[in-house]
Coordinates of C-alpha atoms in Angstrom, one line a residue:
M19 CA -71.7 -72.7 167.9
R20 CA -70.6 -70.7 164.5
A21 CA -69.6 -68.0 167.2
V22 CA -67.4 -70.3 169.3
W23 CA -65.6 -71.4 166.0
T24 CA -64.9 -67.8 165.2
V25 CA -63.6 -66.9 168.6
G26 CA -61.2 -69.9 168.4
V27 CA -59.8 -69.0 165.2
G28 CA -59.1 -65.7 166.3
V29 CA -57.4 -66.6 169.5
L30 CA -55.3 -69.3 167.2
W31 CA -54.2 -66.5 164.8
A32 CA -53.3 -64.2 168.0
L33 CA -51.3 -67.0 169.5
L34 CA -49.4 -67.5 165.9
S35 CA -48.6 -63.6 165.6
A36 CA -47.2 -63.5 169.1
L37 CA -45.1 -66.9 168.7
V38 CA -43.6 -65.9 165.4
P39 CA -40.9 -63.3 165.4
G40 CA -42.1 -60.5 162.9
G41 CA -45.8 -61.6 163.0
V42 CA -47.7 -63.9 160.8
S43 CA -47.6 -61.6 157.7
E44 CA -43.5 -61.9 157.3
L45 CA -44.1 -66.1 157.9
V46 CA -46.4 -65.8 154.8
T47 CA -43.9 -63.6 152.5
L48 CA -41.1 -66.2 153.5
V49 CA -42.9 -69.0 151.8
Q50 CA -43.8 -67.1 148.7
E51 CA -39.6 -66.6 148.0
P52 CA -38.0 -69.0 145.5
V53 CA -36.6 -72.1 147.3
K54 CA -32.5 -72.1 146.5
T55 CA -31.1 -75.2 145.0
E56 CA -28.7 -77.4 147.0
S57 CA -25.1 -76.8 146.2
S58 CA -22.9 -79.5 144.5
L59 CA -21.4 -82.2 146.8
L60 CA -17.6 -82.0 146.9
K61 CA -15.6 -84.6 144.9
P62 CA -14.7 -87.8 146.9
K63 CA -11.5 -87.8 148.7
V64 CA -8.6 -89.8 147.0
M65 CA -5.3 -90.6 147.8
I66 CA -2.6 -91.2 145.1
A67 CA 0.2 -93.6 146.3
I68 CA 3.5 -93.6 145.0
V69 CA 6.2 -95.8 145.3
A70 CA 9.4 -95.4 143.3
R71 CA 12.8 -96.9 143.0
N72 CA 15.4 -95.9 140.7
A73 CA 12.8 -93.9 138.7
A74 CA 14.6 -90.7 138.1
H75 CA 14.2 -91.2 133.9
S76 CA 10.5 -91.8 134.5
L77 CA 9.5 -89.4 137.4
P78 CA 9.3 -86.1 135.2
H79 CA 6.6 -87.3 132.8
Y80 CA 4.9 -89.7 135.5
L81 CA 4.2 -86.6 137.7
G82 CA 3.4 -84.2 134.8
C83 CA 0.8 -86.8 134.1
I84 CA -0.5 -86.7 137.8
E85 CA -0.5 -83.2 137.9
R86 CA -2.6 -82.8 134.9
L87 CA -5.4 -85.3 136.1
E88 CA -8.7 -83.4 136.0
Y89 CA -9.5 -83.9 139.6
P90 CA -9.5 -80.8 142.4
K91 CA -6.1 -81.0 143.9
E92 CA -7.5 -80.0 147.3
R93 CA -9.3 -83.4 147.2
I94 CA -6.1 -85.4 146.5
A95 CA -3.6 -86.6 149.0
I96 CA -0.2 -87.8 148.2
W97 CA 1.4 -90.7 149.6
A98 CA 5.1 -91.3 148.5
A99 CA 7.9 -93.7 149.4
T100 CA 11.3 -94.4 147.7
D101 CA 14.1 -96.5 149.1
H102 CA 17.0 -98.7 147.5
N103 CA 18.0 -96.1 145.0
V104 CA 21.1 -96.0 143.0
D105 CA 19.9 -92.9 141.1
N106 CA 18.6 -89.3 141.9
T107 CA 14.8 -90.5 142.8
T108 CA 14.7 -89.5 146.3
A109 CA 16.0 -85.6 145.5
M110 CA 13.4 -85.5 142.9
L111 CA 10.5 -86.6 144.9
R112 CA 11.7 -84.7 147.6
E113 CA 11.9 -81.6 145.2
W114 CA 8.4 -82.2 143.7
L115 CA 6.8 -83.0 146.9
K116 CA 7.9 -79.5 148.4
G117 CA 5.6 -77.9 145.6
A118 CA 2.8 -80.5 145.9
Q119 CA 2.1 -79.7 149.6
L120 CA 1.1 -76.4 148.6
V121 CA -1.6 -77.6 146.5
Y122 CA -2.7 -80.9 147.6
H123 CA -4.8 -81.8 150.4
Y124 CA -2.1 -83.4 152.3
V125 CA 1.4 -85.2 151.6
E126 CA 3.1 -88.0 153.5
W127 CA 6.8 -88.7 152.6
R128 CA 8.7 -91.9 153.4
P129 CA 12.2 -91.8 152.2
M130 CA 15.1 -94.0 152.9
E131 CA 18.5 -93.3 151.5
E132 CA 20.3 -96.4 152.7
P133 CA 20.7 -99.4 151.8
R134 CA 20.9 -98.9 148.0
S135 CA 20.2 -102.4 147.2
Y136 CA 18.8 -105.6 148.7
T137 CA 21.3 -108.1 149.8
D138 CA 19.8 -111.0 147.8
E139 CA 19.2 -109.3 144.4
W140 CA 21.2 -109.9 141.5
G141 CA 20.7 -106.3 140.2
P142 CA 18.2 -103.6 140.4
K143 CA 15.6 -105.2 138.0
H144 CA 15.6 -108.5 139.9
W145 CA 12.7 -109.4 142.3
P146 CA 14.0 -111.3 145.4
P147 CA 11.8 -112.4 148.3
S148 CA 13.2 -109.5 150.5
R149 CA 12.1 -107.0 147.8
F150 CA 8.6 -108.4 147.4
N151 CA 8.0 -108.5 151.1
H152 CA 9.3 -104.5 151.4
V153 CA 6.9 -103.6 148.6
M154 CA 4.0 -105.5 150.2
K155 CA 4.6 -103.9 153.2
L156 CA 5.0 -100.4 151.6
R157 CA 1.6 -100.6 149.7
Q158 CA -0.1 -101.9 153.0
A159 CA 1.2 -98.7 154.7
A160 CA -0.2 -96.6 151.9
L161 CA -3.4 -98.5 152.3
K162 CA -3.5 -98.3 156.2
A163 CA -2.8 -94.4 155.5
A164 CA -5.5 -94.1 153.1
R165 CA -8.0 -95.6 155.8
E166 CA -6.8 -93.5 158.7
R167 CA -7.5 -90.5 156.7
W168 CA -10.8 -91.4 155.7
A169 CA -10.1 -91.2 152.1
D170 CA -12.8 -92.3 149.6
Y171 CA -10.5 -94.0 147.3
I172 CA -6.9 -95.0 146.7
L173 CA -5.2 -95.1 143.3
F174 CA -2.2 -97.0 143.2
V175 CA -0.1 -96.0 140.2
D176 CA 3.5 -97.3 139.6
S177 CA 6.2 -94.8 139.0
D178 CA 6.5 -95.5 135.3
N179 CA 2.8 -95.5 134.0
L180 CA 1.9 -92.6 132.1
L181 CA -1.9 -91.6 132.8
T182 CA -2.3 -89.7 129.6
N183 CA -6.1 -89.5 130.0
P184 CA -6.8 -86.5 132.6
R185 CA -10.1 -87.6 133.1
V186 CA -9.0 -91.2 134.4
L187 CA -10.2 -90.8 137.8
N188 CA -13.5 -89.5 137.0
L189 CA -14.0 -92.1 134.6
M190 CA -13.1 -94.8 136.8
M191 CA -15.4 -93.8 139.8
A192 CA -18.0 -93.6 137.4
E193 CA -17.8 -97.4 136.9
N194 CA -19.1 -97.8 140.5
L195 CA -17.1 -100.7 141.2
T196 CA -14.9 -101.6 144.4
L197 CA -11.7 -102.4 142.5
V198 CA -11.1 -101.0 138.9
A199 CA -8.2 -100.7 136.6
P200 CA -7.9 -98.7 133.6
M201 CA -6.3 -100.6 130.9
L202 CA -2.8 -99.4 129.8
E203 CA -1.5 -99.9 126.7
S204 CA 2.2 -100.7 125.4
R205 CA 4.0 -101.1 122.3
S206 CA 3.4 -104.8 122.4
L207 CA 0.4 -107.0 123.8
Y208 CA 1.3 -106.6 127.3
S209 CA -1.1 -104.6 129.5
N210 CA -2.0 -104.1 133.7
F211 CA -4.5 -107.1 133.7
W212 CA -4.8 -110.8 133.3
C213 CA -7.7 -112.9 132.0
G214 CA -6.7 -116.0 133.3
I215 CA -4.8 -117.5 136.6
T216 CA -3.6 -120.9 137.3
P217 CA -4.6 -122.8 140.5
Q218 CA -0.8 -121.8 141.5
G219 CA -1.7 -117.9 140.9
Y220 CA 0.5 -117.6 138.0
Y221 CA -0.8 -116.2 134.2
K222 CA -2.8 -118.4 132.2
R223 CA -3.3 -117.6 128.7
T224 CA -7.0 -117.2 127.7
P225 CA -8.7 -116.5 124.4
D226 CA -10.4 -113.4 126.1
Y227 CA -7.2 -111.4 126.6
Q228 CA -6.4 -110.2 123.2
P229 CA -10.0 -108.9 122.2
I230 CA -10.1 -107.0 125.3
R231 CA -6.1 -105.4 124.8
E232 CA -6.9 -104.4 121.1
W233 CA -10.2 -102.9 122.0
K234 CA -12.3 -105.4 119.9
R235 CA -14.4 -105.8 122.9
L236 CA -15.2 -102.5 124.8
G237 CA -16.4 -102.2 128.3
C238 CA -15.6 -103.3 132.0
F239 CA -14.7 -106.7 132.3
P240 CA -14.5 -108.9 135.3
V241 CA -10.7 -110.4 135.5
P242 CA -8.7 -112.3 137.9
M243 CA -6.0 -109.9 138.3
V244 CA -5.2 -106.2 137.8
H245 CA -1.9 -104.5 138.7
S246 CA 0.2 -101.5 138.1
T247 CA -2.4 -98.9 138.1
F248 CA -6.0 -99.7 139.6
L249 CA -8.3 -97.7 141.8
L250 CA -9.8 -99.2 145.0
D251 CA -13.0 -97.9 146.4
L252 CA -12.8 -97.9 150.4
R253 CA -16.2 -96.7 150.8
R254 CA -17.2 -100.5 150.3
E255 CA -17.6 -102.5 153.1
A256 CA -15.7 -105.6 151.6
S257 CA -12.8 -103.2 150.9
R258 CA -11.9 -103.3 154.5
D259 CA -10.8 -107.2 154.1
L260 CA -8.2 -106.3 151.5
A261 CA -4.6 -106.3 152.2
F262 CA -1.1 -106.5 150.8
Y263 CA 0.7 -107.4 154.2
P264 CA 0.6 -109.8 155.6
P265 CA -0.9 -112.3 153.2
H266 CA -4.1 -113.9 153.9
P267 CA -3.6 -117.1 156.3
D268 CA -4.7 -119.5 153.4
Y269 CA -2.3 -117.9 151.1
S270 CA 0.2 -120.4 149.3
W271 CA 1.1 -118.8 145.9
A272 CA 4.3 -116.8 145.1
F273 CA 5.6 -114.1 147.3
D274 CA 4.4 -111.3 144.8
D275 CA 2.4 -108.2 146.0
I276 CA 0.0 -108.3 142.9
M277 CA -0.7 -111.8 143.5
V278 CA -1.2 -111.3 147.2
L279 CA -3.7 -108.7 146.4
A280 CA -5.4 -110.9 143.6
F281 CA -5.7 -113.8 146.5
S282 CA -6.9 -111.3 149.2
A283 CA -10.0 -110.0 146.8
R284 CA -10.8 -113.2 145.9
Q285 CA -11.3 -114.3 149.5
A286 CA -12.9 -110.8 150.5
G287 CA -15.7 -111.6 147.5
V288 CA -14.2 -108.5 145.6
Q289 CA -14.2 -108.6 142.0
M290 CA -11.5 -107.1 139.9
Y291 CA -12.4 -105.1 136.6
V292 CA -10.5 -103.8 133.9
C293 CA -12.0 -101.2 131.6
N294 CA -11.0 -100.3 128.2
R295 CA -14.0 -98.0 127.0
E296 CA -11.2 -95.2 126.4
H297 CA -7.3 -95.0 126.1
Y298 CA -6.2 -94.2 129.6
G299 CA -2.4 -94.2 129.6
F300 CA 0.8 -96.5 129.0
L301 CA 3.4 -98.5 130.7
P302 CA 6.6 -100.1 129.5
V303 CA 7.0 -103.6 128.8
P304 CA 9.0 -105.4 131.9
L305 CA 12.6 -105.9 131.6
K306 CA 14.3 -109.0 132.4
A307 CA 16.0 -109.6 135.8
Q308 CA 19.6 -109.3 134.6
Q309 CA 18.9 -105.8 132.9
N310 CA 19.9 -102.5 134.3
V311 CA 18.8 -98.9 135.1
E312 CA 20.2 -98.0 131.9
D313 CA 18.0 -100.6 129.9
E314 CA 15.0 -99.3 132.0
S315 CA 15.6 -95.7 130.9
E316 CA 15.9 -96.3 127.5
S317 CA 12.7 -98.6 127.5
F318 CA 10.9 -95.9 129.3
I319 CA 12.0 -93.6 126.5
H320 CA 10.1 -95.7 124.1
T321 CA 7.0 -95.5 126.4
I322 CA 7.3 -91.7 126.0
T323 CA 7.4 -91.7 122.3
E324 CA 4.6 -94.2 121.9
A325 CA 2.6 -91.8 124.3
L326 CA 3.2 -88.8 122.2
I327 CA 1.8 -90.4 119.1
D328 CA -1.6 -89.2 120.3
H329 CA -1.2 -87.3 123.3
D330 CA 0.6 -84.0 124.1
I331 CA 2.5 -85.0 127.3
E332 CA 4.6 -82.7 129.3
P333 CA 7.0 -83.1 132.0
S334 CA 6.4 -81.9 135.6
E335 CA 6.7 -78.2 135.9
H336 CA 8.0 -78.6 139.2
L337 CA 11.1 -80.8 138.4
Y338 CA 14.3 -79.5 136.4
S339 CA 14.6 -81.8 133.4
P340 CA 18.3 -81.3 132.0
P341 CA 18.3 -80.6 128.2
S342 CA 18.6 -83.9 125.9
P343 CA 21.9 -84.1 124.2
D344 CA 21.8 -83.2 120.4
D345 CA 23.1 -86.2 118.8
T346 CA 23.1 -87.1 115.2
I347 CA 24.5 -90.5 115.5
G348 CA 27.4 -90.0 113.3
F349 CA 25.2 -88.2 110.4
D350 CA 26.1 -84.9 109.0
E351 CA 22.4 -84.0 109.5
I352 CA 19.1 -85.7 110.6
L353 CA 16.5 -84.1 108.2
L354 CA 12.8 -84.1 109.3
I355 CA 10.4 -83.2 106.3
N356 CA 7.3 -81.1 107.6
L357 CA 4.4 -79.4 106.2
K358 CA 4.4 -76.0 107.7
R359 CA 0.4 -76.7 108.1
R360 CA 1.0 -79.6 110.1
L361 CA 2.1 -77.9 113.1
D362 CA 0.7 -81.0 115.4
R363 CA 3.2 -83.5 113.4
R364 CA 6.1 -81.2 113.8
T365 CA 5.5 -80.5 117.7
R366 CA 5.2 -84.4 118.4
M367 CA 8.3 -85.4 116.2
L368 CA 10.2 -82.5 117.7
K369 CA 9.5 -83.7 121.4
T370 CA 10.0 -87.5 120.2
M371 CA 13.1 -86.8 118.8
A372 CA 14.4 -84.8 121.8
S373 CA 13.3 -87.8 124.2
L374 CA 15.3 -89.8 121.9
G375 CA 18.3 -87.5 122.5
L376 CA 18.5 -86.9 118.8
H377 CA 19.0 -83.5 117.1
A378 CA 16.9 -83.1 113.6
K379 CA 16.7 -80.2 111.5
L380 CA 13.2 -79.3 110.0
T381 CA 13.0 -79.1 106.2
D382 CA 9.7 -77.5 104.7
A383 CA 8.0 -80.1 102.9
V384 CA 6.3 -78.9 99.3
D385 CA 2.7 -78.6 100.0
G386 CA 1.4 -80.6 96.7
K387 CA -2.4 -79.3 97.7
A388 CA -1.0 -75.6 97.2
L389 CA 0.5 -76.3 93.7
N390 CA -1.0 -75.2 90.4
T391 CA -0.6 -76.1 87.1
S392 CA 1.6 -73.1 86.1
Q393 CA 4.0 -73.9 88.9
L394 CA 4.3 -77.4 87.7
Q395 CA 5.0 -76.1 84.1
A396 CA 7.7 -73.7 85.6
L397 CA 9.5 -76.7 87.3
G398 CA 9.6 -78.6 84.2
I399 CA 7.6 -81.4 85.7
E400 CA 6.2 -83.8 83.5
M401 CA 4.6 -87.2 84.3
M402 CA 6.1 -91.2 83.4
P403 CA 4.6 -91.8 80.4
G404 CA 1.7 -94.4 80.9
Y405 CA 2.1 -94.2 84.7
K406 CA -1.0 -95.3 86.9
D407 CA -1.6 -96.3 90.3
P408 CA -1.2 -100.2 90.7
Y409 CA -4.1 -100.2 92.9
S410 CA -6.4 -97.6 92.0
G411 CA -5.4 -96.8 88.1
R412 CA -5.4 -93.2 89.0
V413 CA -2.7 -90.8 87.7
L414 CA -0.2 -88.9 89.9
T415 CA -1.9 -86.6 92.9
R416 CA -0.4 -83.3 93.6
G417 CA 0.3 -84.7 97.1
E418 CA 2.6 -87.1 95.5
I419 CA 4.4 -84.6 93.4
G420 CA 4.7 -82.4 96.6
C421 CA 6.1 -85.4 98.6
F422 CA 8.7 -86.2 95.9
L423 CA 9.7 -82.4 95.6
S424 CA 10.2 -82.6 99.0
H425 CA 12.6 -85.6 99.1
H426 CA 14.3 -84.0 95.7
S427 CA 15.3 -80.7 97.8
I428 CA 16.9 -82.8 100.3
W429 CA 18.9 -84.9 97.6
T430 CA 19.7 -81.5 96.2
R431 CA 20.7 -80.1 99.7
V432 CA 23.4 -83.2 100.2
L433 CA 25.1 -82.2 97.1
E434 CA 25.0 -78.4 97.6
R435 CA 26.3 -78.5 100.9
G436 CA 28.7 -81.1 100.5
L437 CA 27.2 -83.7 103.2
Q438 CA 28.4 -86.9 103.3
K439 CA 25.7 -88.8 104.5
V440 CA 22.0 -88.0 106.2
L441 CA 19.2 -89.6 107.9
V442 CA 15.9 -88.6 106.1
L443 CA 12.6 -88.9 108.3
E444 CA 9.0 -87.9 107.7
D445 CA 6.9 -86.5 110.2
D446 CA 4.4 -89.5 110.6
V447 CA 6.8 -92.3 111.8
R448 CA 7.1 -94.0 115.3
F449 CA 10.3 -95.6 116.5
E450 CA 11.1 -99.0 117.6
P451 CA 12.5 -99.6 121.3
R452 CA 16.2 -98.9 121.6
F453 CA 16.1 -97.2 118.1
K454 CA 19.0 -95.0 119.0
R455 CA 21.3 -97.5 120.2
R456 CA 20.2 -100.3 117.4
F457 CA 20.7 -98.0 114.5
Q458 CA 24.0 -96.8 115.8
A459 CA 25.3 -100.1 115.9
I460 CA 24.4 -101.1 112.5
M461 CA 26.0 -98.0 111.0
D462 CA 29.3 -98.8 113.2
D463 CA 29.3 -102.1 111.5
V464 CA 28.7 -100.4 107.8
D465 CA 31.5 -98.4 108.4
K466 CA 33.9 -101.1 110.1
A467 CA 32.9 -103.3 106.8
Q468 CA 33.4 -100.4 104.6
L469 CA 30.4 -101.2 102.8
D470 CA 29.7 -99.3 99.7
W471 CA 26.2 -98.0 100.1
D472 CA 24.0 -95.3 98.6
L473 CA 20.7 -95.7 100.5
I474 CA 19.7 -97.7 103.6
Y475 CA 15.8 -97.8 104.4
V476 CA 15.3 -97.6 108.0
G477 CA 11.5 -97.9 107.6
R478 CA 9.4 -99.1 104.5
K479 CA 7.0 -101.6 103.2
R480 CA 8.3 -104.8 102.0
M481 CA 6.5 -105.7 98.7
Q482 CA 8.4 -108.7 97.5
V483 CA 7.5 -111.3 99.9
Q484 CA 8.0 -114.3 98.0
Q485 CA 11.8 -114.8 98.5
P486 CA 14.0 -113.7 101.5
E487 CA 16.3 -110.8 100.8
Q488 CA 20.1 -111.4 100.9
S489 CA 21.7 -110.5 104.1
V490 CA 25.0 -108.7 104.1
D491 CA 28.0 -110.3 105.1
G492 CA 29.9 -108.3 108.0
V493 CA 26.9 -106.2 108.9
N494 CA 24.6 -107.4 111.6
N495 CA 20.9 -106.6 110.9
L496 CA 21.0 -105.5 107.5
V497 CA 19.8 -106.9 104.0
K498 CA 20.2 -105.8 100.5
A499 CA 16.6 -104.2 99.6
D500 CA 14.2 -105.6 97.2
Y501 CA 11.1 -104.0 95.7
S502 CA 9.7 -101.7 98.7
Y503 CA 7.2 -99.0 99.4
W504 CA 7.3 -95.9 101.6
T505 CA 9.8 -93.5 102.3
L506 CA 9.2 -93.0 106.0
G507 CA 13.0 -93.1 107.0
Y508 CA 16.3 -93.6 105.1
A509 CA 19.9 -92.9 105.4
L510 CA 21.4 -91.2 102.0
S511 CA 25.1 -90.9 101.3
Q512 CA 26.4 -88.2 99.0
Q513 CA 27.0 -90.5 96.3
G514 CA 23.5 -91.9 96.6
A515 CA 22.3 -88.6 96.4
R516 CA 24.4 -87.9 93.1
K517 CA 22.6 -91.1 91.6
L518 CA 19.1 -89.8 92.3
L519 CA 19.4 -86.3 90.8
A520 CA 21.6 -87.5 87.8
A521 CA 18.4 -89.6 86.8
E522 CA 16.4 -86.4 86.2
P523 CA 13.3 -87.9 87.6
L524 CA 11.3 -84.6 87.4
T525 CA 11.1 -85.1 83.8
R526 CA 9.6 -88.6 84.2
M527 CA 7.8 -88.4 87.7
M528 CA 5.9 -90.9 89.7
P529 CA 5.7 -91.6 93.4
V530 CA 9.1 -91.3 95.1
D531 CA 8.8 -94.6 96.7
E532 CA 8.1 -96.0 93.0
F533 CA 11.2 -94.1 91.8
L534 CA 13.7 -95.6 94.4
P535 CA 13.0 -99.3 93.6
I536 CA 13.5 -98.7 89.7
M537 CA 17.1 -96.9 90.8
F538 CA 18.2 -100.1 92.3
N539 CA 16.9 -102.3 89.7
K540 CA 14.1 -103.9 91.7
H541 CA 11.0 -102.7 90.2
P542 CA 8.5 -105.3 88.9
N543 CA 7.4 -103.0 85.9
V544 CA 10.1 -103.5 83.1
E545 CA 8.6 -100.4 81.1
Y546 CA 9.0 -97.9 84.0
M547 CA 12.6 -99.3 84.5
S548 CA 13.3 -98.6 80.8
H549 CA 13.1 -94.8 81.2
F550 CA 15.9 -95.1 83.7
E551 CA 19.7 -95.7 82.9
P552 CA 22.0 -96.6 84.6
R553 CA 20.0 -98.2 87.8
D554 CA 22.9 -99.0 90.0
L555 CA 21.6 -97.3 93.3
K556 CA 23.3 -99.3 96.0
A557 CA 19.9 -99.9 98.5
F558 CA 19.9 -101.8 101.8
S559 CA 17.6 -102.0 104.5
V560 CA 17.8 -102.6 108.2
E561 CA 16.3 -106.0 109.4
P562 CA 14.2 -106.0 111.5
L563 CA 12.8 -102.3 110.7
L564 CA 13.3 -99.6 113.1
I565 CA 10.6 -97.1 111.9
Y566 CA 6.9 -97.7 111.1
P567 CA 4.3 -95.4 110.6
T568 CA 2.2 -93.8 113.5
H569 CA -0.9 -94.9 111.5
Y570 CA -2.4 -96.9 108.9
T571 CA -5.5 -96.7 106.5
G572 CA -8.4 -96.8 108.1
E573 CA -7.2 -96.4 111.6
P574 CA -8.3 -93.4 114.0
G575 CA -5.9 -90.6 113.4
Y576 CA -4.7 -91.8 109.9
I577 CA -4.4 -88.8 107.7
S578 CA -2.7 -88.7 104.1
D579 CA -1.2 -85.5 102.5
T580 CA -0.2 -87.6 99.2
E581 CA -3.0 -89.7 98.5
T582 CA -5.8 -87.2 99.4
S583 CA -5.5 -84.5 97.2
T584 CA -6.3 -83.4 93.3
I585 CA -4.8 -85.3 90.4
W586 CA -1.6 -83.5 88.9
D587 CA -3.2 -82.2 85.8
D588 CA -6.8 -81.1 86.6
E589 CA -7.3 -78.9 89.9
A590 CA -10.8 -79.8 89.7
V591 CA -10.4 -83.7 90.2
A592 CA -10.4 -84.4 93.9
T593 CA -9.1 -87.9 95.2
D594 CA -10.0 -89.5 98.4
W595 CA -8.0 -92.7 97.4
D596 CA -6.8 -93.4 100.9
R597 CA -10.3 -94.5 101.8
Q598 CA -11.3 -96.4 98.4
H599 CA -7.7 -98.1 97.7
A600 CA -6.1 -98.6 101.1
R601 CA -3.8 -101.3 99.7
K602 CA -0.8 -99.2 99.4
T603 CA -0.8 -97.5 102.8
A604 CA -2.1 -100.4 104.5
Q605 CA 0.0 -102.5 107.1
Q606 CA 2.7 -104.8 105.8
G607 CA 1.0 -107.9 104.9
R608 CA 1.8 -111.4 106.3
I609 CA 5.3 -112.4 105.3
R610 CA 5.3 -116.2 104.5
P611 CA 7.9 -118.3 106.5
V612 CA 9.9 -119.2 103.4
A613 CA 10.3 -115.6 102.7
Q614 CA 11.4 -114.6 106.2
N615 CA 14.7 -112.5 106.2
S616 CA 17.4 -114.1 108.2
V617 CA 20.1 -112.0 109.7
T618 CA 22.8 -111.9 112.3
G619 CA 22.7 -109.4 115.1
D620 CA 20.5 -108.8 118.4
S621 CA 16.8 -108.6 117.3
P622 CA 14.4 -107.0 120.2
P623 CA 13.8 -109.6 123.1
P624 CA 10.4 -110.6 123.3
A625 CA 8.4 -109.2 126.3
A626 CA 9.5 -111.2 129.6
R627 CA 7.1 -113.7 130.8
A628 CA 7.5 -113.6 134.4
S629 CA 4.9 -113.7 137.0
R630 CA 3.7 -110.1 136.5
D631 CA 3.9 -110.2 132.8
E632 CA 1.5 -110.6 130.1
L633 CA 2.4 -111.8 126.7

């Protein structure tokens, strides 16, 4: 029996040797080689849908953000449509798509030159039924194209939304949800989602909205409505039932593309989500129906300036962007104070000023941290006797000395160069919507009224909040300034500069924003004021303010070059007052109703509350 088994094994071995090419010895060698790892999966295929109308003002930065998405371009298809334009949108999109088709997987282009308007619209910002109908058909066509091209996802991005986070596609995909929107921010509470919806499909105010919008609650949240920018996973079976057009047979809400999609999602059992785990991008506050393309362009400029605060965005390299006009809005010079070591602030502010169409001249700030005791003595600097910071009790810091000297050098420049009036800006400011037009209007009124002025605050922290400040007859949006902090931005006349220098403040130095109120006789400390005569600076303030700090104490990104340094008379004593004593650099406190300033003139309108608006 054992012999039979041995013979059987031998026969089997012979058969294997004959059947396997190269023999059994080679087969054994192959098994012993290391196993090769599998290659990584290709990224899912994405179609980006672009629907643009009268978007020439936003396309360069909008498309620049699309280009900088950290996602393989060969896995992205572009679907673009434009029509009913009164500007250069069609030509600009065509120019961009010529370059895009060389790098993206696929490009579909749907332009329509005529007509340039809808027959039933009041203007380019009005949404009549015919426009909603057309936009719904366009979005449906994009959705159909994505399905036919076997795209895994479709990303809808309105042509005035700025996706400043280049990882947004990957981040949204990682949420593993059928329909998800990255929360976009604006200067107001407006965003691209609703937390409540009425039985008729309109916005409903709820307590859930603000904590999400202000990042007090973080995560991905189920909501009844997302719009403007959102990602749809077409691999999900339920996504087959989503549609923009025609509306669902049971649809009875208003004729609006975002409401139609929200109803469609509800009927298909698809939950909408909004995510705020990170900062993803920006969108402008919607305009009113009677506003025009120029208003829209001005609104978008503000969106750009807001995005630039924490993001280095650039226009598309494939589009020609005409240079901005070098305007000084009637001032001899606009002077921007900047520390040489603060390249980030300088870059941001120069881009911001260019976006606003303003020309600023850089003036090097005095770096207080680089000052030593011998330099202070050489400059003849002496401290105000008895001065202590009102919140911390400390003496002056070298950063505050550097700040004062920076402003002092500008006052000197005004006299030495014979400048009649200048606008002074620090490098950590943000601008209110329509800054240029609104400030220009105020200064025009000042000239017409022949107002005798020395200094006009454009940004400040109002400290006297018990009584309203006095409005100025004949000048809209201007008040007589009371006790104020901060030197974010102010207009200064030659006469004002002469008065400030004549006071010889370097021999009785204190923070510059304490010195200025003394000079217009509004400082609460009588002892400090007694050191300066005369105190006849004619100081005013725009109302409402047009400039604010980019960051406040305690916020991410807040850095102080004045509060955090060393005390003036001892280089060994470091300070970190901005974290321990935050009241001076904290946000403006609430001003009681009885102390609210009352001015004539046009204040910025609140966000429109149409069906597609939130707060």
